[in-house]
């Protein structure tokens, strides 16, 4: 079961949503999609194997995240912490133009903690095939993942503008 969490600034959130929903039309497995649109009441049509929500409260979001076999999401810092804390495998897509997300994506791939694709290069079936053979490293102890994330923050490039 896929758990797909969409977020980020517009128009990038909508561009990713459009791409993923098109690709999910061919997907045969089950997926839950959270659009990141609290307050929105309309949902786009999806195949019967896809469950879509505009928003989930924290408990429902965490339950769906933990029930997944694969998480597809942005590379936001708190999202990454949630995924790592839940011990989930993930395919992450940094928001274009968000240099901290692009840097975090490279770091996570180097550490074997996540598989990452640019938004433009993301192809669902291809990413899932690569993920099936990706050597995911897991961080089991909370202090260890805090150390890894702390190490990441210390090594962020300083903006010299």
mmCIF file with all atom_site columns, N, CA, C and O in Angstrom, residues 36-66:
data_model
loop_
_atom_site.group_PDB
_atom_site.id
_atom_site.type_symbol
_atom_site.label_atom_id
_atom_site.label_alt_id
_atom_site.label_comp_id
_atom_site.label_asym_id
_atom_site.label_entity_id
_atom_site.label_seq_id
_atom_site.pdbx_PDB_ins_code
_atom_site.Cartn_x
_atom_site.Cartn_y
_atom_site.Cartn_z
_atom_site.occupancy
_atom_site.B_iso_or_equiv
_atom_site.pdbx_formal_charge
_atom_site.auth_seq_id
_atom_site.auth_comp_id
_atom_site.auth_asym_id
_atom_site.auth_atom_id
_atom_site.pdbx_PDB_model_num
ATOM 1   N N  . UNK A 1 36 ? -3.186  17.610 1.034   1.00 0.00 ? 36 UNK A N  1
ATOM 2   C CA . UNK A 1 36 ? -2.650  18.774 1.740   1.00 0.00 ? 36 UNK A CA 1
ATOM 3   C C  . UNK A 1 36 ? -3.469  20.028 1.511   1.00 0.00 ? 36 UNK A C  1
ATOM 4   O O  . UNK A 1 36 ? -2.925  21.121 1.413   1.00 0.00 ? 36 UNK A O  1
ATOM 5   N N  . UNK A 1 37 ? -4.790  19.859 1.433   1.00 0.00 ? 37 UNK A N  1
ATOM 6   C CA . UNK A 1 37 ? -5.688  20.982 1.178   1.00 0.00 ? 37 UNK A CA 1
ATOM 7   C C  . UNK A 1 37 ? -6.791  21.044 2.241   1.00 0.00 ? 37 UNK A C  1
ATOM 8   O O  . UNK A 1 37 ? -7.961  20.767 1.958   1.00 0.00 ? 37 UNK A O  1
ATOM 9   N N  . UNK A 1 38 ? -6.441  21.374 3.481   1.00 0.00 ? 38 UNK A N  1
ATOM 10  C CA . UNK A 1 38 ? -7.483  21.466 4.500   1.00 0.00 ? 38 UNK A CA 1
ATOM 11  C C  . UNK A 1 38 ? -8.521  22.518 4.112   1.00 0.00 ? 38 UNK A C  1
ATOM 12  O O  . UNK A 1 38 ? -8.186  23.554 3.548   1.00 0.00 ? 38 UNK A O  1
ATOM 13  N N  . UNK A 1 39 ? -9.760  22.210 4.379   1.00 0.00 ? 39 UNK A N  1
ATOM 14  C CA . UNK A 1 39 ? -10.827 23.143 4.052   1.00 0.00 ? 39 UNK A CA 1
ATOM 15  C C  . UNK A 1 39 ? -11.411 22.954 2.663   1.00 0.00 ? 39 UNK A C  1
ATOM 16  O O  . UNK A 1 39 ? -12.492 23.447 2.371   1.00 0.00 ? 39 UNK A O  1
ATOM 17  N N  . UNK A 1 40 ? -10.705 22.257 1.790   1.00 0.00 ? 40 UNK A N  1
ATOM 18  C CA . UNK A 1 40 ? -11.222 21.995 0.451   1.00 0.00 ? 40 UNK A CA 1
ATOM 19  C C  . UNK A 1 40 ? -12.275 20.888 0.551   1.00 0.00 ? 40 UNK A C  1
ATOM 20  O O  . UNK A 1 40 ? -12.089 19.918 1.287   1.00 0.00 ? 40 UNK A O  1
ATOM 21  N N  . UNK A 1 41 ? -13.374 21.009 -0.178  1.00 0.00 ? 41 UNK A N  1
ATOM 22  C CA . UNK A 1 41 ? -14.438 20.006 -0.085  1.00 0.00 ? 41 UNK A CA 1
ATOM 23  C C  . UNK A 1 41 ? -14.563 19.134 -1.324  1.00 0.00 ? 41 UNK A C  1
ATOM 24  O O  . UNK A 1 41 ? -15.229 18.114 -1.288  1.00 0.00 ? 41 UNK A O  1
ATOM 25  N N  . UNK A 1 42 ? -13.937 19.527 -2.422  1.00 0.00 ? 42 UNK A N  1
ATOM 26  C CA . UNK A 1 42 ? -14.036 18.740 -3.650  1.00 0.00 ? 42 UNK A CA 1
ATOM 27  C C  . UNK A 1 42 ? -12.827 17.835 -3.794  1.00 0.00 ? 42 UNK A C  1
ATOM 28  O O  . UNK A 1 42 ? -11.718 18.216 -3.440  1.00 0.00 ? 42 UNK A O  1
ATOM 29  N N  . UNK A 1 43 ? -13.089 16.637 -4.313  1.00 0.00 ? 43 UNK A N  1
ATOM 30  C CA . UNK A 1 43 ? -12.022 15.668 -4.569  1.00 0.00 ? 43 UNK A CA 1
ATOM 31  C C  . UNK A 1 43 ? -12.001 15.319 -6.047  1.00 0.00 ? 43 UNK A C  1
ATOM 32  O O  . UNK A 1 43 ? -13.059 15.167 -6.665  1.00 0.00 ? 43 UNK A O  1
ATOM 33  N N  . UNK A 1 44 ? -10.807 15.156 -6.614  1.00 0.00 ? 44 UNK A N  1
ATOM 34  C CA . UNK A 1 44 ? -10.739 14.729 -8.020  1.00 0.00 ? 44 UNK A CA 1
ATOM 35  C C  . UNK A 1 44 ? -11.128 13.254 -8.133  1.00 0.00 ? 44 UNK A C  1
ATOM 36  O O  . UNK A 1 44 ? -10.996 12.488 -7.173  1.00 0.00 ? 44 UNK A O  1
ATOM 37  N N  . UNK A 1 45 ? -11.612 12.841 -9.288  1.00 0.00 ? 45 UNK A N  1
ATOM 38  C CA . UNK A 1 45 ? -11.944 11.424 -9.474  1.00 0.00 ? 45 UNK A CA 1
ATOM 39  C C  . UNK A 1 45 ? -10.672 10.576 -9.486  1.00 0.00 ? 45 UNK A C  1
ATOM 40  O O  . UNK A 1 45 ? -9.646  10.994 -10.030 1.00 0.00 ? 45 UNK A O  1
ATOM 41  N N  . UNK A 1 46 ? -10.745 9.414  -8.863  1.00 0.00 ? 46 UNK A N  1
ATOM 42  C CA . UNK A 1 46 ? -9.621  8.475  -8.828  1.00 0.00 ? 46 UNK A CA 1
ATOM 43  C C  . UNK A 1 46 ? -10.160 7.061  -9.028  1.00 0.00 ? 46 UNK A C  1
ATOM 44  O O  . UNK A 1 46 ? -11.337 6.793  -8.774  1.00 0.00 ? 46 UNK A O  1
ATOM 45  N N  . UNK A 1 47 ? -9.302  6.140  -9.468  1.00 0.00 ? 47 UNK A N  1
ATOM 46  C CA . UNK A 1 47 ? -9.729  4.747  -9.611  1.00 0.00 ? 47 UNK A CA 1
ATOM 47  C C  . UNK A 1 47 ? -10.151 4.156  -8.248  1.00 0.00 ? 47 UNK A C  1
ATOM 48  O O  . UNK A 1 47 ? -9.764  4.680  -7.195  1.00 0.00 ? 47 UNK A O  1
ATOM 49  N N  . UNK A 1 48 ? -10.898 3.072  -8.244  1.00 0.00 ? 48 UNK A N  1
ATOM 50  C CA . UNK A 1 48 ? -11.403 2.501  -6.992  1.00 0.00 ? 48 UNK A CA 1
ATOM 51  C C  . UNK A 1 48 ? -10.316 1.968  -6.050  1.00 0.00 ? 48 UNK A C  1
ATOM 52  O O  . UNK A 1 48 ? -10.566 1.821  -4.847  1.00 0.00 ? 48 UNK A O  1
ATOM 53  N N  . UNK A 1 49 ? -9.125  1.714  -6.553  1.00 0.00 ? 49 UNK A N  1
ATOM 54  C CA . UNK A 1 49 ? -8.037  1.226  -5.698  1.00 0.00 ? 49 UNK A CA 1
ATOM 55  C C  . UNK A 1 49 ? -7.292  2.362  -4.993  1.00 0.00 ? 49 UNK A C  1
ATOM 56  O O  . UNK A 1 49 ? -6.370  2.132  -4.227  1.00 0.00 ? 49 UNK A O  1
ATOM 57  N N  . UNK A 1 50 ? -7.730  3.592  -5.230  1.00 0.00 ? 50 UNK A N  1
ATOM 58  C CA . UNK A 1 50 ? -7.088  4.772  -4.646  1.00 0.00 ? 50 UNK A CA 1
ATOM 59  C C  . UNK A 1 50 ? -8.069  5.457  -3.692  1.00 0.00 ? 50 UNK A C  1
ATOM 60  O O  . UNK A 1 50 ? -9.220  5.715  -4.054  1.00 0.00 ? 50 UNK A O  1
ATOM 61  N N  . UNK A 1 51 ? -7.608  5.741  -2.488  1.00 0.00 ? 51 UNK A N  1
ATOM 62  C CA . UNK A 1 51 ? -8.380  6.513  -1.517  1.00 0.00 ? 51 UNK A CA 1
ATOM 63  C C  . UNK A 1 51 ? -7.741  7.893  -1.469  1.00 0.00 ? 51 UNK A C  1
ATOM 64  O O  . UNK A 1 51 ? -6.519  8.010  -1.330  1.00 0.00 ? 51 UNK A O  1
ATOM 65  N N  . UNK A 1 52 ? -8.560  8.930  -1.593  1.00 0.00 ? 52 UNK A N  1
ATOM 66  C CA . UNK A 1 52 ? -8.015  10.283 -1.620  1.00 0.00 ? 52 UNK A CA 1
ATOM 67  C C  . UNK A 1 52 ? -8.690  11.141 -0.556  1.00 0.00 ? 52 UNK A C  1
ATOM 68  O O  . UNK A 1 52 ? -9.895  11.032 -0.328  1.00 0.00 ? 52 UNK A O  1
ATOM 69  N N  . UNK A 1 53 ? -7.884  11.954 0.103   1.00 0.00 ? 53 UNK A N  1
ATOM 70  C CA . UNK A 1 53 ? -8.365  12.873 1.139   1.00 0.00 ? 53 UNK A CA 1
ATOM 71  C C  . UNK A 1 53 ? -7.778  14.254 0.845   1.00 0.00 ? 53 UNK A C  1
ATOM 72  O O  . UNK A 1 53 ? -6.638  14.362 0.410   1.00 0.00 ? 53 UNK A O  1
ATOM 73  N N  . UNK A 1 54 ? -8.539  15.283 1.152   1.00 0.00 ? 54 UNK A N  1
ATOM 74  C CA . UNK A 1 54 ? -7.991  16.629 1.070   1.00 0.00 ? 54 UNK A CA 1
ATOM 75  C C  . UNK A 1 54 ? -7.035  16.884 2.224   1.00 0.00 ? 54 UNK A C  1
ATOM 76  O O  . UNK A 1 54 ? -6.026  17.569 2.073   1.00 0.00 ? 54 UNK A O  1
ATOM 77  N N  . UNK A 1 55 ? -7.361  16.318 3.386   1.00 0.00 ? 55 UNK A N  1
ATOM 78  C CA . UNK A 1 55 ? -6.581  16.544 4.606   1.00 0.00 ? 55 UNK A CA 1
ATOM 79  C C  . UNK A 1 55 ? -6.913  15.429 5.593   1.00 0.00 ? 55 UNK A C  1
ATOM 80  O O  . UNK A 1 55 ? -8.012  14.883 5.563   1.00 0.00 ? 55 UNK A O  1
ATOM 81  N N  . UNK A 1 56 ? -5.974  15.087 6.442   1.00 0.00 ? 56 UNK A N  1
ATOM 82  C CA . UNK A 1 56 ? -6.229  14.155 7.543   1.00 0.00 ? 56 UNK A CA 1
ATOM 83  C C  . UNK A 1 56 ? -5.731  14.791 8.827   1.00 0.00 ? 56 UNK A C  1
ATOM 84  O O  . UNK A 1 56 ? -4.697  15.468 8.824   1.00 0.00 ? 56 UNK A O  1
ATOM 85  N N  . UNK A 1 57 ? -6.452  14.557 9.933   1.00 0.00 ? 57 UNK A N  1
ATOM 86  C CA . UNK A 1 57 ? -5.937  15.045 11.214  1.00 0.00 ? 57 UNK A CA 1
ATOM 87  C C  . UNK A 1 57 ? -4.696  14.242 11.574  1.00 0.00 ? 57 UNK A C  1
ATOM 88  O O  . UNK A 1 57 ? -4.376  13.229 10.938  1.00 0.00 ? 57 UNK A O  1
ATOM 89  N N  . UNK A 1 58 ? -3.978  14.676 12.572  1.00 0.00 ? 58 UNK A N  1
ATOM 90  C CA . UNK A 1 58 ? -2.681  14.076 12.917  1.00 0.00 ? 58 UNK A CA 1
ATOM 91  C C  . UNK A 1 58 ? -2.777  12.582 13.170  1.00 0.00 ? 58 UNK A C  1
ATOM 92  O O  . UNK A 1 58 ? -1.959  11.800 12.663  1.00 0.00 ? 58 UNK A O  1
ATOM 93  N N  . UNK A 1 59 ? -3.763  12.156 13.929  1.00 0.00 ? 59 UNK A N  1
ATOM 94  C CA . UNK A 1 59 ? -3.887  10.727 14.259  1.00 0.00 ? 59 UNK A CA 1
ATOM 95  C C  . UNK A 1 59 ? -4.155  9.889  13.006  1.00 0.00 ? 59 UNK A C  1
ATOM 96  O O  . UNK A 1 59 ? -3.518  8.852  12.797  1.00 0.00 ? 59 UNK A O  1
ATOM 97  N N  . UNK A 1 60 ? -5.078  10.331 12.167  1.00 0.00 ? 60 UNK A N  1
ATOM 98  C CA . UNK A 1 60 ? -5.397  9.591  10.947  1.00 0.00 ? 60 UNK A CA 1
ATOM 99  C C  . UNK A 1 60 ? -4.217  9.598  9.969   1.00 0.00 ? 60 UNK A C  1
ATOM 100 O O  . UNK A 1 60 ? -3.938  8.592  9.308   1.00 0.00 ? 60 UNK A O  1
ATOM 101 N N  . UNK A 1 61 ? -3.529  10.729 9.894   1.00 0.00 ? 61 UNK A N  1
ATOM 102 C CA . UNK A 1 61 ? -2.352  10.837 9.029   1.00 0.00 ? 61 UNK A CA 1
ATOM 103 C C  . UNK A 1 61 ? -1.280  9.833  9.479   1.00 0.00 ? 61 UNK A C  1
ATOM 104 O O  . UNK A 1 61 ? -0.741  9.078  8.672   1.00 0.00 ? 61 UNK A O  1
ATOM 105 N N  . UNK A 1 62 ? -0.994  9.833  10.772  1.00 0.00 ? 62 UNK A N  1
ATOM 106 C CA . UNK A 1 62 ? 0.019   8.913  11.291  1.00 0.00 ? 62 UNK A CA 1
ATOM 107 C C  . UNK A 1 62 ? -0.386  7.461  11.099  1.00 0.00 ? 62 UNK A C  1
ATOM 108 O O  . UNK A 1 62 ? 0.455   6.614  10.781  1.00 0.00 ? 62 UNK A O  1
ATOM 109 N N  . UNK A 1 63 ? -1.657  7.159  11.269  1.00 0.00 ? 63 UNK A N  1
ATOM 110 C CA . UNK A 1 63 ? -2.133  5.795  11.066  1.00 0.00 ? 63 UNK A CA 1
ATOM 111 C C  . UNK A 1 63 ? -1.937  5.371  9.608   1.00 0.00 ? 63 UNK A C  1
ATOM 112 O O  . UNK A 1 63 ? -1.456  4.268  9.334   1.00 0.00 ? 63 UNK A O  1
ATOM 113 N N  . UNK A 1 64 ? -2.302  6.234  8.676   1.00 0.00 ? 64 UNK A N  1
ATOM 114 C CA . UNK A 1 64 ? -2.131  5.918  7.256   1.00 0.00 ? 64 UNK A CA 1
ATOM 115 C C  . UNK A 1 64 ? -0.656  5.789  6.889   1.00 0.00 ? 64 UNK A C  1
ATOM 116 O O  . UNK A 1 64 ? -0.258  4.894  6.142   1.00 0.00 ? 64 UNK A O  1
ATOM 117 N N  . UNK A 1 65 ? 0.168   6.672  7.434   1.00 0.00 ? 65 UNK A N  1
ATOM 118 C CA . UNK A 1 65 ? 1.609   6.621  7.192   1.00 0.00 ? 65 UNK A CA 1
ATOM 119 C C  . UNK A 1 65 ? 2.188   5.293  7.678   1.00 0.00 ? 65 UNK A C  1
ATOM 120 O O  . UNK A 1 65 ? 2.932   4.626  6.961   1.00 0.00 ? 65 UNK A O  1
ATOM 121 N N  . UNK A 1 66 ? 1.821   4.894  8.879   1.00 0.00 ? 66 UNK A N  1
ATOM 122 C CA . UNK A 1 66 ? 2.371   3.668  9.465   1.00 0.00 ? 66 UNK A CA 1
ATOM 123 C C  . UNK A 1 66 ? 1.839   2.403  8.801   1.00 0.00 ? 66 UNK A C  1
ATOM 124 O O  . UNK A 1 66 ? 2.494   1.360  8.848   1.00 0.00 ? 66 UNK A O  1
#
